[in-house]
PDB file of C-alpha atoms in Angstrom:
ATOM      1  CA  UNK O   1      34.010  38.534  26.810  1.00  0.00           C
ATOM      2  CA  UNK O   2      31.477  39.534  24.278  1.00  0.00           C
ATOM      3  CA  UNK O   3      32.997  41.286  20.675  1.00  0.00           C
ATOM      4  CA  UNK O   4      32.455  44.577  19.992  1.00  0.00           C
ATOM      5  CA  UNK O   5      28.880  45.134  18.452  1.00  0.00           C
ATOM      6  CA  UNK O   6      29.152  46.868  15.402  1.00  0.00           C
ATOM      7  CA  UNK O   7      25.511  46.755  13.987  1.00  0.00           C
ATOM      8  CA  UNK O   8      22.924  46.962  16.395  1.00  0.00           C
ATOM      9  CA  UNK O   9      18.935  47.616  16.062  1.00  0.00           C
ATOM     10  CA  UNK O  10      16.201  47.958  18.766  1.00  0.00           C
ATOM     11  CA  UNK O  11      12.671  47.518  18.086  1.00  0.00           C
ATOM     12  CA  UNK O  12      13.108  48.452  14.833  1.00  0.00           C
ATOM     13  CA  UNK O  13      10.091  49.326  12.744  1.00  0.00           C
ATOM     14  CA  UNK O  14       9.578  50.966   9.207  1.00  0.00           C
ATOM     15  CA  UNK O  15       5.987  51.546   7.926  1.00  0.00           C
ATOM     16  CA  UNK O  16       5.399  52.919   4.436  1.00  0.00           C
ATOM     17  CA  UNK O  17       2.274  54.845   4.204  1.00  0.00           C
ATOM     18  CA  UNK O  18       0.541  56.551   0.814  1.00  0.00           C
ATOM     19  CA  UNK O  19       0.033  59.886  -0.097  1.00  0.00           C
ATOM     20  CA  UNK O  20      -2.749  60.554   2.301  1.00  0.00           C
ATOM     21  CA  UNK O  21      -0.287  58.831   5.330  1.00  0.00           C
ATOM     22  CA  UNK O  22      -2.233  55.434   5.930  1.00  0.00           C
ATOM     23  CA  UNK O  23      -0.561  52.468   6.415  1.00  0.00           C
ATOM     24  CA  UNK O  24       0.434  50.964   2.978  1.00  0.00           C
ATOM     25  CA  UNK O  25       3.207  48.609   4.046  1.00  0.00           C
ATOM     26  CA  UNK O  26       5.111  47.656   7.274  1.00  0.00           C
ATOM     27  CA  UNK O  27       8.249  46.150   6.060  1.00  0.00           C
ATOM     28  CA  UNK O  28       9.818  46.077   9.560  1.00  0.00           C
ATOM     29  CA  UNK O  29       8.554  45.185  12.548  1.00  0.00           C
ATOM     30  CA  UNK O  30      10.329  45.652  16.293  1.00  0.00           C
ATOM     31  CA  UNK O  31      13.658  44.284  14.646  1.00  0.00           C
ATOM     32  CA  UNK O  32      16.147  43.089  17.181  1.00  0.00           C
ATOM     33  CA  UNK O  33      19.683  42.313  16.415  1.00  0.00           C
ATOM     34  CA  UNK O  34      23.232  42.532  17.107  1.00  0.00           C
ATOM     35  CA  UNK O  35      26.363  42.015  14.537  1.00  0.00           C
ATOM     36  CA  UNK O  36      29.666  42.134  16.084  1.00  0.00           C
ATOM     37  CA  UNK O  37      32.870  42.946  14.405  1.00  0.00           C
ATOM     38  CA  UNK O  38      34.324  40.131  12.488  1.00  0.00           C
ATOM     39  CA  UNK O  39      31.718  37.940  11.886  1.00  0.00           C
ATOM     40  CA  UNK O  40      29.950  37.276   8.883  1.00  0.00           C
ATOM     41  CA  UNK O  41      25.951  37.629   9.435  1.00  0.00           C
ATOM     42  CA  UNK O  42      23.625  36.535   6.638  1.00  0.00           C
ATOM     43  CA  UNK O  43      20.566  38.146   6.231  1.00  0.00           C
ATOM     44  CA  UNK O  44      17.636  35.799   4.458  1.00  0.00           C
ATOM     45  CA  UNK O  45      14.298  36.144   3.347  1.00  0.00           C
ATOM     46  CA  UNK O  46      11.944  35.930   0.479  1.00  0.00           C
ATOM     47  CA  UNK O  47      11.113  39.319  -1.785  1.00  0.00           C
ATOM     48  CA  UNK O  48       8.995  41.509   0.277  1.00  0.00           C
ATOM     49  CA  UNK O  49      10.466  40.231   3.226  1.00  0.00           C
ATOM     50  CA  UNK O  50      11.745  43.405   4.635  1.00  0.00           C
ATOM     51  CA  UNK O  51      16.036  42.643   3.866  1.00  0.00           C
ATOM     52  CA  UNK O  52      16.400  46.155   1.589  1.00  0.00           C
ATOM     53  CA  UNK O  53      14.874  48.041   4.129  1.00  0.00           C
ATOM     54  CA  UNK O  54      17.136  46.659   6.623  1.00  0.00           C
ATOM     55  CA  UNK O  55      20.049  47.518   4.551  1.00  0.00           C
ATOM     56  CA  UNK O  56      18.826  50.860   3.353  1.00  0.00           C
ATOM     57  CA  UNK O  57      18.155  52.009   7.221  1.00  0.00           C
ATOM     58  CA  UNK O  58      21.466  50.702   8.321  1.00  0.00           C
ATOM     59  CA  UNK O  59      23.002  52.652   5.628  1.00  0.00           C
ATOM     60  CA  UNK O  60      21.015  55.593   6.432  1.00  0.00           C
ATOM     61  CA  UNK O  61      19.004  56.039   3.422  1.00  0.00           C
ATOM     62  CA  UNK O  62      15.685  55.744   5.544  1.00  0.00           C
ATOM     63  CA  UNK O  63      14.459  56.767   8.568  1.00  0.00           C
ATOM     64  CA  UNK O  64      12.872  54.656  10.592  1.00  0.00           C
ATOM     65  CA  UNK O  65       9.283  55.114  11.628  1.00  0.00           C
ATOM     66  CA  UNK O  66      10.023  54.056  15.022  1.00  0.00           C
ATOM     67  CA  UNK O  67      12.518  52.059  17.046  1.00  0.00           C
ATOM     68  CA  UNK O  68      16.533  52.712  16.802  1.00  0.00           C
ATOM     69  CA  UNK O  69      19.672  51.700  14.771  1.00  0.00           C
ATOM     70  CA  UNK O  70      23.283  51.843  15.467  1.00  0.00           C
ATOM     71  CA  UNK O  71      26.492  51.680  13.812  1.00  0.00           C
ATOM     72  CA  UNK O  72      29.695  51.447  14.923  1.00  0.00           C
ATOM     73  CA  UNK O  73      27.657  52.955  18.283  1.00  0.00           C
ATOM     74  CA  UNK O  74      26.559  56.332  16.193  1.00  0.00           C
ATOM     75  CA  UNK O  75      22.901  56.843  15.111  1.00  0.00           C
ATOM     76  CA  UNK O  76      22.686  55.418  11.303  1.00  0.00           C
ATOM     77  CA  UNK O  77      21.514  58.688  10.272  1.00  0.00           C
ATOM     78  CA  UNK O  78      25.242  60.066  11.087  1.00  0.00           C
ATOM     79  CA  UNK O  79      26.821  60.127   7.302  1.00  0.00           C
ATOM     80  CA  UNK O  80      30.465  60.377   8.912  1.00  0.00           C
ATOM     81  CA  UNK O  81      29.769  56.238   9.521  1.00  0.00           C
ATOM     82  CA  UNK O  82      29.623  55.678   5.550  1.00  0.00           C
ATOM     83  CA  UNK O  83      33.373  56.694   5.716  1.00  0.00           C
ATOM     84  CA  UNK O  84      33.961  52.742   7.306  1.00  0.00           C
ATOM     85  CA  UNK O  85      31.499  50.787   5.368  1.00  0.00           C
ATOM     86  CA  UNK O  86      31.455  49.704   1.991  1.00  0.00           C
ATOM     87  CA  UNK O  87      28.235  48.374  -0.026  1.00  0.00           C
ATOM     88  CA  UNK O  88      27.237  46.199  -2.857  1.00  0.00           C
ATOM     89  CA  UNK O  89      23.952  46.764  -3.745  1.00  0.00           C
ATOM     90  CA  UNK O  90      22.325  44.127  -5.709  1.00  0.00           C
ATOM     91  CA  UNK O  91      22.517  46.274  -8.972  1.00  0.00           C
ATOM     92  CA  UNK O  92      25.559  48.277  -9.297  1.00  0.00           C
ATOM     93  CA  UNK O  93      24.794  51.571 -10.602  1.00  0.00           C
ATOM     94  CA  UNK O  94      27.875  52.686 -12.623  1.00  0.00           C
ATOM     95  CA  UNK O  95      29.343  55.280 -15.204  1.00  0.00           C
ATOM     96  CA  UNK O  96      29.028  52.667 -17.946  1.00  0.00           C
ATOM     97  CA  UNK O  97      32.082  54.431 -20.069  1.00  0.00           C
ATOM     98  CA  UNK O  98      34.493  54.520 -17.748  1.00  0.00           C
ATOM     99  CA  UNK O  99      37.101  51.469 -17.684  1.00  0.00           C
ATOM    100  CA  UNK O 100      37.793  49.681 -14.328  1.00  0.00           C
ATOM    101  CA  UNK O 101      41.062  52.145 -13.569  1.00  0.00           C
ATOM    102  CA  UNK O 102      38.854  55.131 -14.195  1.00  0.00           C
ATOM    103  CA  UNK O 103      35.899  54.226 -12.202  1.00  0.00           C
ATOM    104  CA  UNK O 104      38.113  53.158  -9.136  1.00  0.00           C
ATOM    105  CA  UNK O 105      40.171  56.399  -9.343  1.00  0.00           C
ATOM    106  CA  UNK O 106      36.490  58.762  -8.968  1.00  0.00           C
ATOM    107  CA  UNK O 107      35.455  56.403  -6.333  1.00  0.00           C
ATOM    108  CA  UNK O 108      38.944  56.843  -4.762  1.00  0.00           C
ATOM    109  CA  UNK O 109      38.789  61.096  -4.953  1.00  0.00           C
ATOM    110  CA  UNK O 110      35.400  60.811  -3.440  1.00  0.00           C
ATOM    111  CA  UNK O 111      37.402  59.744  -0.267  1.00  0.00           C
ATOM    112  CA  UNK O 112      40.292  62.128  -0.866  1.00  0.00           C
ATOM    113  CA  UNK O 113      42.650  59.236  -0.743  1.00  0.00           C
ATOM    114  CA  UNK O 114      46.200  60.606  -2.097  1.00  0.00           C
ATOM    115  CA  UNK O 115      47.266  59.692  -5.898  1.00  0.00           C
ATOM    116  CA  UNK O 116      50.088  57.457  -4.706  1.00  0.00           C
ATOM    117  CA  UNK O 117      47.752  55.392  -1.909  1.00  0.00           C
ATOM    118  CA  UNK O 118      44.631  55.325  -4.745  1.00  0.00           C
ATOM    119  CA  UNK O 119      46.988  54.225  -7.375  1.00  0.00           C
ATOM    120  CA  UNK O 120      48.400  51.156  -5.314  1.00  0.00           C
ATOM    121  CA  UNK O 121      44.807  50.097  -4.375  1.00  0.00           C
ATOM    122  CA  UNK O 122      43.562  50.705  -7.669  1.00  0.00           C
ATOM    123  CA  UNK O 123      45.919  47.958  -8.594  1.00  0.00           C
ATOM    124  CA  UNK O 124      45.624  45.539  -5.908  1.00  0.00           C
ATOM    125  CA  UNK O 125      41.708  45.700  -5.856  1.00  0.00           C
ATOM    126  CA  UNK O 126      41.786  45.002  -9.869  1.00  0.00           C
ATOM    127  CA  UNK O 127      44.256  42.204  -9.420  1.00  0.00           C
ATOM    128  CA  UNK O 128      41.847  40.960  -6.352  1.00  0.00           C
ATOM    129  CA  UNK O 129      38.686  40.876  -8.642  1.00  0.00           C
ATOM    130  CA  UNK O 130      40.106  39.286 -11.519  1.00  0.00           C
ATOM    131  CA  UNK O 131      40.145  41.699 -13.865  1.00  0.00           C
ATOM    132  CA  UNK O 132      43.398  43.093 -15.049  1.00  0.00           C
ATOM    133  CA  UNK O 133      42.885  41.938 -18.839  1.00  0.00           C
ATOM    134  CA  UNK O 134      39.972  43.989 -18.682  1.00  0.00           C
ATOM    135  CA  UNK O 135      40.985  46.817 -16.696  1.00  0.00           C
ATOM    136  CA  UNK O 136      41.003  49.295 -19.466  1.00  0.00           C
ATOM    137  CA  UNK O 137      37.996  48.119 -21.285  1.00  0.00           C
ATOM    138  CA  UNK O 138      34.855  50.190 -20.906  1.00  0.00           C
ATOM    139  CA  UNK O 139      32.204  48.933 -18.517  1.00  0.00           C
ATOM    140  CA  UNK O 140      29.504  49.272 -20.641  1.00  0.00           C
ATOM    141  CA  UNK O 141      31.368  45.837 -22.390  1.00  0.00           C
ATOM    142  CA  UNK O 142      31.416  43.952 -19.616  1.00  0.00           C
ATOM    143  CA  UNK O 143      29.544  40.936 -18.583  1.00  0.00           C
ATOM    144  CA  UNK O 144      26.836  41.109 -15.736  1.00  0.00           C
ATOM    145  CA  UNK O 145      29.733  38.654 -13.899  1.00  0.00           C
ATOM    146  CA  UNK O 146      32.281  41.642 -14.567  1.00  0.00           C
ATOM    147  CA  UNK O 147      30.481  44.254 -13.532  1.00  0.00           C
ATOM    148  CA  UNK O 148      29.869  42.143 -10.827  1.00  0.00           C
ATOM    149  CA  UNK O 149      33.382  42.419  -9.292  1.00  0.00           C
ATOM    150  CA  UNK O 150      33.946  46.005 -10.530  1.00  0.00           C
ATOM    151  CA  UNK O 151      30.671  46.564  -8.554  1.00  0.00           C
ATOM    152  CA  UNK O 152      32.634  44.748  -5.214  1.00  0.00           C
ATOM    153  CA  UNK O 153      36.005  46.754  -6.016  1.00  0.00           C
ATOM    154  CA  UNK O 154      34.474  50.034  -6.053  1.00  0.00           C
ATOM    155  CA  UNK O 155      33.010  49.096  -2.125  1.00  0.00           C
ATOM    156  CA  UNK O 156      36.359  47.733  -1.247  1.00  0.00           C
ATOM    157  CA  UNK O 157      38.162  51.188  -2.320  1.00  0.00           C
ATOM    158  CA  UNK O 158      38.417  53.275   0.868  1.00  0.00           C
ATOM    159  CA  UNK O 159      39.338  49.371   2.918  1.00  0.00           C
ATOM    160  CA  UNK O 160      36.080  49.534   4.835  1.00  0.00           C
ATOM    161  CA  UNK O 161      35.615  47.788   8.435  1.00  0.00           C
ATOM    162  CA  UNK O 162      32.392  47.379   7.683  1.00  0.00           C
ATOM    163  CA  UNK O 163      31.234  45.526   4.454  1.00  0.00           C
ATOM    164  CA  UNK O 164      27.498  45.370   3.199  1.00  0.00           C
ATOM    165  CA  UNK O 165      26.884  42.258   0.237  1.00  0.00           C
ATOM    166  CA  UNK O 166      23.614  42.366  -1.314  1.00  0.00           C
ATOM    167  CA  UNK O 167      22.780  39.105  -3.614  1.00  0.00           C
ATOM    168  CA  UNK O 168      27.358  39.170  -3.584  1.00  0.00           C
ATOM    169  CA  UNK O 169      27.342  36.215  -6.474  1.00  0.00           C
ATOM    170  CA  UNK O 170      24.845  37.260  -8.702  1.00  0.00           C
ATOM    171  CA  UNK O 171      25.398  36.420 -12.619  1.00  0.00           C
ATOM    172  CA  UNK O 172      28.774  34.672 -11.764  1.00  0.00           C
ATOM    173  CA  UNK O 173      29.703  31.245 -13.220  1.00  0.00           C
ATOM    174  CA  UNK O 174      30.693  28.542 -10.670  1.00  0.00           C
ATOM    175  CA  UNK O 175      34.277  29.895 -10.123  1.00  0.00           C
ATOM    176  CA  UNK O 176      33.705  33.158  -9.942  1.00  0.00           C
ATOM    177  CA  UNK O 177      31.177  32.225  -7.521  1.00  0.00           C
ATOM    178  CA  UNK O 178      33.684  29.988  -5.501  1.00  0.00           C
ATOM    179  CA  UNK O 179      36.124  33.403  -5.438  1.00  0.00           C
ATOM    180  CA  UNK O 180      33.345  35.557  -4.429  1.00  0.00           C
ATOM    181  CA  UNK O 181      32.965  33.160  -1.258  1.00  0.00           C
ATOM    182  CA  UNK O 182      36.933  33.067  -0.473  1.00  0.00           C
ATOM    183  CA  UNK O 183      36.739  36.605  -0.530  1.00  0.00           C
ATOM    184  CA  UNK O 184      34.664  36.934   1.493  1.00  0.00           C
ATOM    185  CA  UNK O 185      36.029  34.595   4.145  1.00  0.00           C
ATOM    186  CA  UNK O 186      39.375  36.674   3.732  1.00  0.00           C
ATOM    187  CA  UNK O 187      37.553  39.795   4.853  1.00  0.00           C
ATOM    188  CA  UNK O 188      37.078  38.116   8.159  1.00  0.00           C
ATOM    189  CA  UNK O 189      40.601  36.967   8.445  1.00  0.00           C
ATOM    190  CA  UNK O 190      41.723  40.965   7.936  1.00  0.00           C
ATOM    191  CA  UNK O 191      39.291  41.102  10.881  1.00  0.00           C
ATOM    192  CA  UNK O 192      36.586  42.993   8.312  1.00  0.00           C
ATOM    193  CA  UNK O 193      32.942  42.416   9.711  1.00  0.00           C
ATOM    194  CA  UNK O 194      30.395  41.653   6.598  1.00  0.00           C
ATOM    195  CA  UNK O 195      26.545  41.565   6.449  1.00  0.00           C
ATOM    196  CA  UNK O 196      25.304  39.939   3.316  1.00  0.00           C
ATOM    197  CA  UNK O 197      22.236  38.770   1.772  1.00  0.00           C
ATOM    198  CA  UNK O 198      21.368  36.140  -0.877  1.00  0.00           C
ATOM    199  CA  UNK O 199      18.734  34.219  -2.174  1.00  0.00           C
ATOM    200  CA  UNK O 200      21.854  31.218  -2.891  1.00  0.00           C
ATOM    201  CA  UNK O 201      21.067  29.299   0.134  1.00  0.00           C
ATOM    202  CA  UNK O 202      24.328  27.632  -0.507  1.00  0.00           C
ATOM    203  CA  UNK O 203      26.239  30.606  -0.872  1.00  0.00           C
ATOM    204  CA  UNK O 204      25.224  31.348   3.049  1.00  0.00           C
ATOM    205  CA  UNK O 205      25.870  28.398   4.409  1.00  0.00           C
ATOM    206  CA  UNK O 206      29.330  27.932   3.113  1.00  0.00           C
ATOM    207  CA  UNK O 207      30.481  31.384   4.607  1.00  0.00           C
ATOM    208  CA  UNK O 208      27.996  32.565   7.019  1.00  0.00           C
ATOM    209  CA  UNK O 209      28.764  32.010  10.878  1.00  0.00           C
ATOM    210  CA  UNK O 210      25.402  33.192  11.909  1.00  0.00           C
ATOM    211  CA  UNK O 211      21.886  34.092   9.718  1.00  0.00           C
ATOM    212  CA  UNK O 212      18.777  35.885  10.495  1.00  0.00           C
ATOM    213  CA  UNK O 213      16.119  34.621   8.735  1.00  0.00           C
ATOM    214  CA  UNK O 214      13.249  37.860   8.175  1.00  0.00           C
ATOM    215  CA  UNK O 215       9.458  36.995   7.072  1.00  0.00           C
ATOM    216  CA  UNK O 216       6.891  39.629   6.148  1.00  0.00           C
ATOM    217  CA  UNK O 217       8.907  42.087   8.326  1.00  0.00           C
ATOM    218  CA  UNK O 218       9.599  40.063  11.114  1.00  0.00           C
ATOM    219  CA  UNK O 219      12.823  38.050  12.429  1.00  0.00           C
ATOM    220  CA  UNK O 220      11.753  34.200  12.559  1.00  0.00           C
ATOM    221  CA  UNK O 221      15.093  32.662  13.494  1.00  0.00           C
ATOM    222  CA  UNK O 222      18.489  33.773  14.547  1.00  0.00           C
ATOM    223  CA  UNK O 223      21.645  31.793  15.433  1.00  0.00           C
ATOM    224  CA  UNK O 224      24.953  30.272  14.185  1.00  0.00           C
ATOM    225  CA  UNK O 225      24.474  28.230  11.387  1.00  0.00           C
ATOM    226  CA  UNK O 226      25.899  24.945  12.768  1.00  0.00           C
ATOM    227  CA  UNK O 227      23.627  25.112  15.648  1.00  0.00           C
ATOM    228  CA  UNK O 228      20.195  25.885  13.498  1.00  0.00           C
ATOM    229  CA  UNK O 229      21.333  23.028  11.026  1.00  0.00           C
ATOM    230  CA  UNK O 230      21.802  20.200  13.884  1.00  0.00           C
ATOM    231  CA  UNK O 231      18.842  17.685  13.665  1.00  0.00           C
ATOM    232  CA  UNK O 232      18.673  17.495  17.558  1.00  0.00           C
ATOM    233  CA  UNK O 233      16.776  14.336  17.545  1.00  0.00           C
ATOM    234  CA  UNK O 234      18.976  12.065  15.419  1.00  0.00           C
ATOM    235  CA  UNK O 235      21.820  10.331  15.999  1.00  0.00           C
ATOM    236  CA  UNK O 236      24.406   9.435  13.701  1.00  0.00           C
ATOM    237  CA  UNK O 237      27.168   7.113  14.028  1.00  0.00           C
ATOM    238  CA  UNK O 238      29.785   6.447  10.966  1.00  0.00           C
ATOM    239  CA  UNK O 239      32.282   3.802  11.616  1.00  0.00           C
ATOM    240  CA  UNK O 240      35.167   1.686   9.647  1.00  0.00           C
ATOM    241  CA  UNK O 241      36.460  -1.446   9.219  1.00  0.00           C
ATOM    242  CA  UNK O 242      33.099  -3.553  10.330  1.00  0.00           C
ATOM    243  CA  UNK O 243      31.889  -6.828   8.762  1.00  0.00           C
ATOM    244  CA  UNK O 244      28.620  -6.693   7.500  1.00  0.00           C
ATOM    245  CA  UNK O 245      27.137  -8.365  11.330  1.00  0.00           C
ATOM    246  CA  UNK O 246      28.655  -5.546  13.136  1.00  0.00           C
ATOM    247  CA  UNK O 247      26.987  -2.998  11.188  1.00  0.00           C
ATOM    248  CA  UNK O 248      23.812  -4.171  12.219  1.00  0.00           C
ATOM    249  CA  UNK O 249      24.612  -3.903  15.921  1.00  0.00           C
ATOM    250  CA  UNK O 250      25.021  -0.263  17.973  1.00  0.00           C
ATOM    251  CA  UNK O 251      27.697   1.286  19.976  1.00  0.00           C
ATOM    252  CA  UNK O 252      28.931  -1.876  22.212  1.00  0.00           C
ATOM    253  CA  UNK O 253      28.978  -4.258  19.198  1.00  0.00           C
ATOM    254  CA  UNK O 254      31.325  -1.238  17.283  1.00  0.00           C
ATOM    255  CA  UNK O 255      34.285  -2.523  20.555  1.00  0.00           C
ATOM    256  CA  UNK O 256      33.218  -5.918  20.579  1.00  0.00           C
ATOM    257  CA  UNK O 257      34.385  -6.097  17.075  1.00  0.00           C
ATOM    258  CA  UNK O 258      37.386  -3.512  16.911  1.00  0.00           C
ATOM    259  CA  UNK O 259      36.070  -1.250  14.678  1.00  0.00           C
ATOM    260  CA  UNK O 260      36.801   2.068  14.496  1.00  0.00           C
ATOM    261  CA  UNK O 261      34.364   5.154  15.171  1.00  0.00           C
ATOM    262  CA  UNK O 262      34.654   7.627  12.832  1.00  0.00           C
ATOM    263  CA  UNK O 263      32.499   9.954  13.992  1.00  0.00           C
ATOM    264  CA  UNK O 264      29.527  10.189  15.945  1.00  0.00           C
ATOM    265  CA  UNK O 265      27.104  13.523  16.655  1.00  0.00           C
ATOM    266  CA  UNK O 266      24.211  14.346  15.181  1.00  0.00           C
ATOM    267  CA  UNK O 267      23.380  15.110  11.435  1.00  0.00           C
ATOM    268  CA  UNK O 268      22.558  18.540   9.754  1.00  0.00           C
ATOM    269  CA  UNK O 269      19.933  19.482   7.703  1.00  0.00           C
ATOM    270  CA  UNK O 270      20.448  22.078   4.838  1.00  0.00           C
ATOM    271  CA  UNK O 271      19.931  26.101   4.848  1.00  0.00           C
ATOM    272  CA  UNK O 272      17.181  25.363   1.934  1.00  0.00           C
ATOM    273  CA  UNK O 273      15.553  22.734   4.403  1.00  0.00           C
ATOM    274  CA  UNK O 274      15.311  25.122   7.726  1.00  0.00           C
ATOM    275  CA  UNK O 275      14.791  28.068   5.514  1.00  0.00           C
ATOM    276  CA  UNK O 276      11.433  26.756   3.661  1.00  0.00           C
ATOM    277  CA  UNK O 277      10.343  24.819   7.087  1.00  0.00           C
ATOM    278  CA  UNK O 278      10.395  28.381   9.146  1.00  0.00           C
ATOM    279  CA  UNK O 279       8.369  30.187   6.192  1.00  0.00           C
ATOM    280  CA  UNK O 280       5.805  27.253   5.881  1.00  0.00           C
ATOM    281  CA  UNK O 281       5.815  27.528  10.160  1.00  0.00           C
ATOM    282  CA  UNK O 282       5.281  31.323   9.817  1.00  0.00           C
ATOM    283  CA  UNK O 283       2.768  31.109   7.359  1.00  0.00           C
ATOM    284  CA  UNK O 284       0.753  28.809   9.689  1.00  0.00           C
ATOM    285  CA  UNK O 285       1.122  30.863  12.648  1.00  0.00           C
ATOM    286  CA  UNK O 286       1.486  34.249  11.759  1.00  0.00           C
ATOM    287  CA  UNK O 287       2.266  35.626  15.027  1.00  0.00           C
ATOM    288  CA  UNK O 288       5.350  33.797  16.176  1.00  0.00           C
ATOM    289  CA  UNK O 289       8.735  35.257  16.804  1.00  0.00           C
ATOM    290  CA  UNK O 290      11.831  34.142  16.604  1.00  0.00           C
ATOM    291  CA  UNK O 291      12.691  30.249  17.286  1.00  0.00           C
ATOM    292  CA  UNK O 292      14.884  28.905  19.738  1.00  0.00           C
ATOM    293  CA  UNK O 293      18.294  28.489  17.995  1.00  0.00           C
ATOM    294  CA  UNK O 294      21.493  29.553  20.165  1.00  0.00           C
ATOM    295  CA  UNK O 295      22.725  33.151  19.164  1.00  0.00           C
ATOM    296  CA  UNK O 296      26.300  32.798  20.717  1.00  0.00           C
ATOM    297  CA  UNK O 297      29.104  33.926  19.102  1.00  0.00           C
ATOM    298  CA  UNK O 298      32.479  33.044  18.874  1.00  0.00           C
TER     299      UNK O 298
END
């Protein structure tokens, strides 16, 4: 049976027009997609690609010029949804002299949480993020890496269902990065559902279990990222324990000579690879849609 959809556009569209109401930009054009609760759906696509917009109309910060979005089944333009989600944008606009205790607690009043129930996640969202040395330290000190995680904390606050990333590791080191990506993987496992987008191509592979990849408005590919990866038209075989004649031979010779087949399937590309191959593809033939990967789910 299919999972609950939790995100869900049709046709969506978004034009920006100037002063005088002509076209300027269409960022969006007849988006259609579906992300269902606990998954984790990556969203890619060079700047000007039409990502923010997405975001910002899911979010209900824009209106679309034509076509329809829904969030946990309500119109996006119904604010009572914003109670379930939490967002990262990709610069975190906070009070810069506040510590991290102080900026968690107005965050935490916003949603009329009760002192004893803000103070406990307070404390386990700090601890989560890595910064209880620094807890009382005023943000305006802290690295872009810090701020960072504050930044993630302060969405986390009211335990969303729903959990927007924009650009999640930017200006972390290599381990915060690597915690940023468990985390995120542990939102799943407490059944969370999480939309993110990154220009780390690595980032999204390692946590995403499907992608959508946008282009000048438009949705060029869309399916799980082990299926997009698969180079469908190569073969690979790894095997053990062969002399150096039996490697030269195929399947058959691998019995003849009791080796052992490790594995056999075919290979993967990379996200970089498929990502750059679909933009060069779009750029040579503007008007094609989305490819054929599978969009199953779980």
């Amino acid at each position: 049976m299919q999972s609950e959809v939790i995100i869900e556009t049709r046709n969506l569209t978004k034009v920006y027009r100037d002063f005088w109401g002509r076209q300027k930009v269409r960022a969006l054009k007849a988006l259609d997609l579906q992300i269902r609760r606990g998954e984790i759906f990556g969203l890619l696509g060079p700047n000007g690609s039409g990502k923010t917009t997405t975001i910002k109309l899911i979010l209900g910060l824009l209106f679309p010029t034509s076509g329809q979005v829904l969030v946990f089944g309500k119109e996006a333009t119904e604010v009572t949804k914003n109670e379930r989600i939490g967002y990262l944008p990709e610069e975190s606009y906070l009070y810069r002299f506040l510590n991290a205790e102080e900026t968690l607690d107005f965050y935490g009043r916003l949603f009329d949480m009760p002192a004893a129930l803000r103070r406990q996640r307070i404390a386990d969202l700090i601890e989560m993020v890595g910064l209880t040395k620094a807890k009382r330290r005023q943000l305006k000190e802290y690295s872009k890496g810090m701020t960072r995680r504050i930044g993630l904390a302060q969405a986390l606050i009211n335990d969303p269902e729903l959990v927007i990333l924009d650009e999640p590791t930017t200006g972390l080191d290599p381990i915060g990065t690597r915690e940023m990506k468990d985390l995120i993987l542990k939102f799943k496992e407490q059944g969370k559902t999480v939309l993110m987008c990154s220009h780390l191509l690595a980032d999204v592979q390692d946590v995403c279990d499907r992608i959508g990849i946008l282009y000048q408005g438009e949705l060029k590919e869309l399916g799980r990222v082990d299926s997009l990866l698969t180079v469908r038209d190569v073969t690979e075989i790894r095997a053990a324990k062969l002399s150096e004649s039996a490697k030269e031979e195929i399947r058959e010779v691998i019995n003849r000579h009791n080796g052992e087949l490790v594995s056999i399937g075919n290979p993967t590309t990379s996200l970089e690879d498929l990502f750059l191959d679909i933009i060069h593809e779009s750029e040579a033939h503007p008007g094609r849609r989305v490819r054929g990967g599978s969009d199953h789910g779980d």
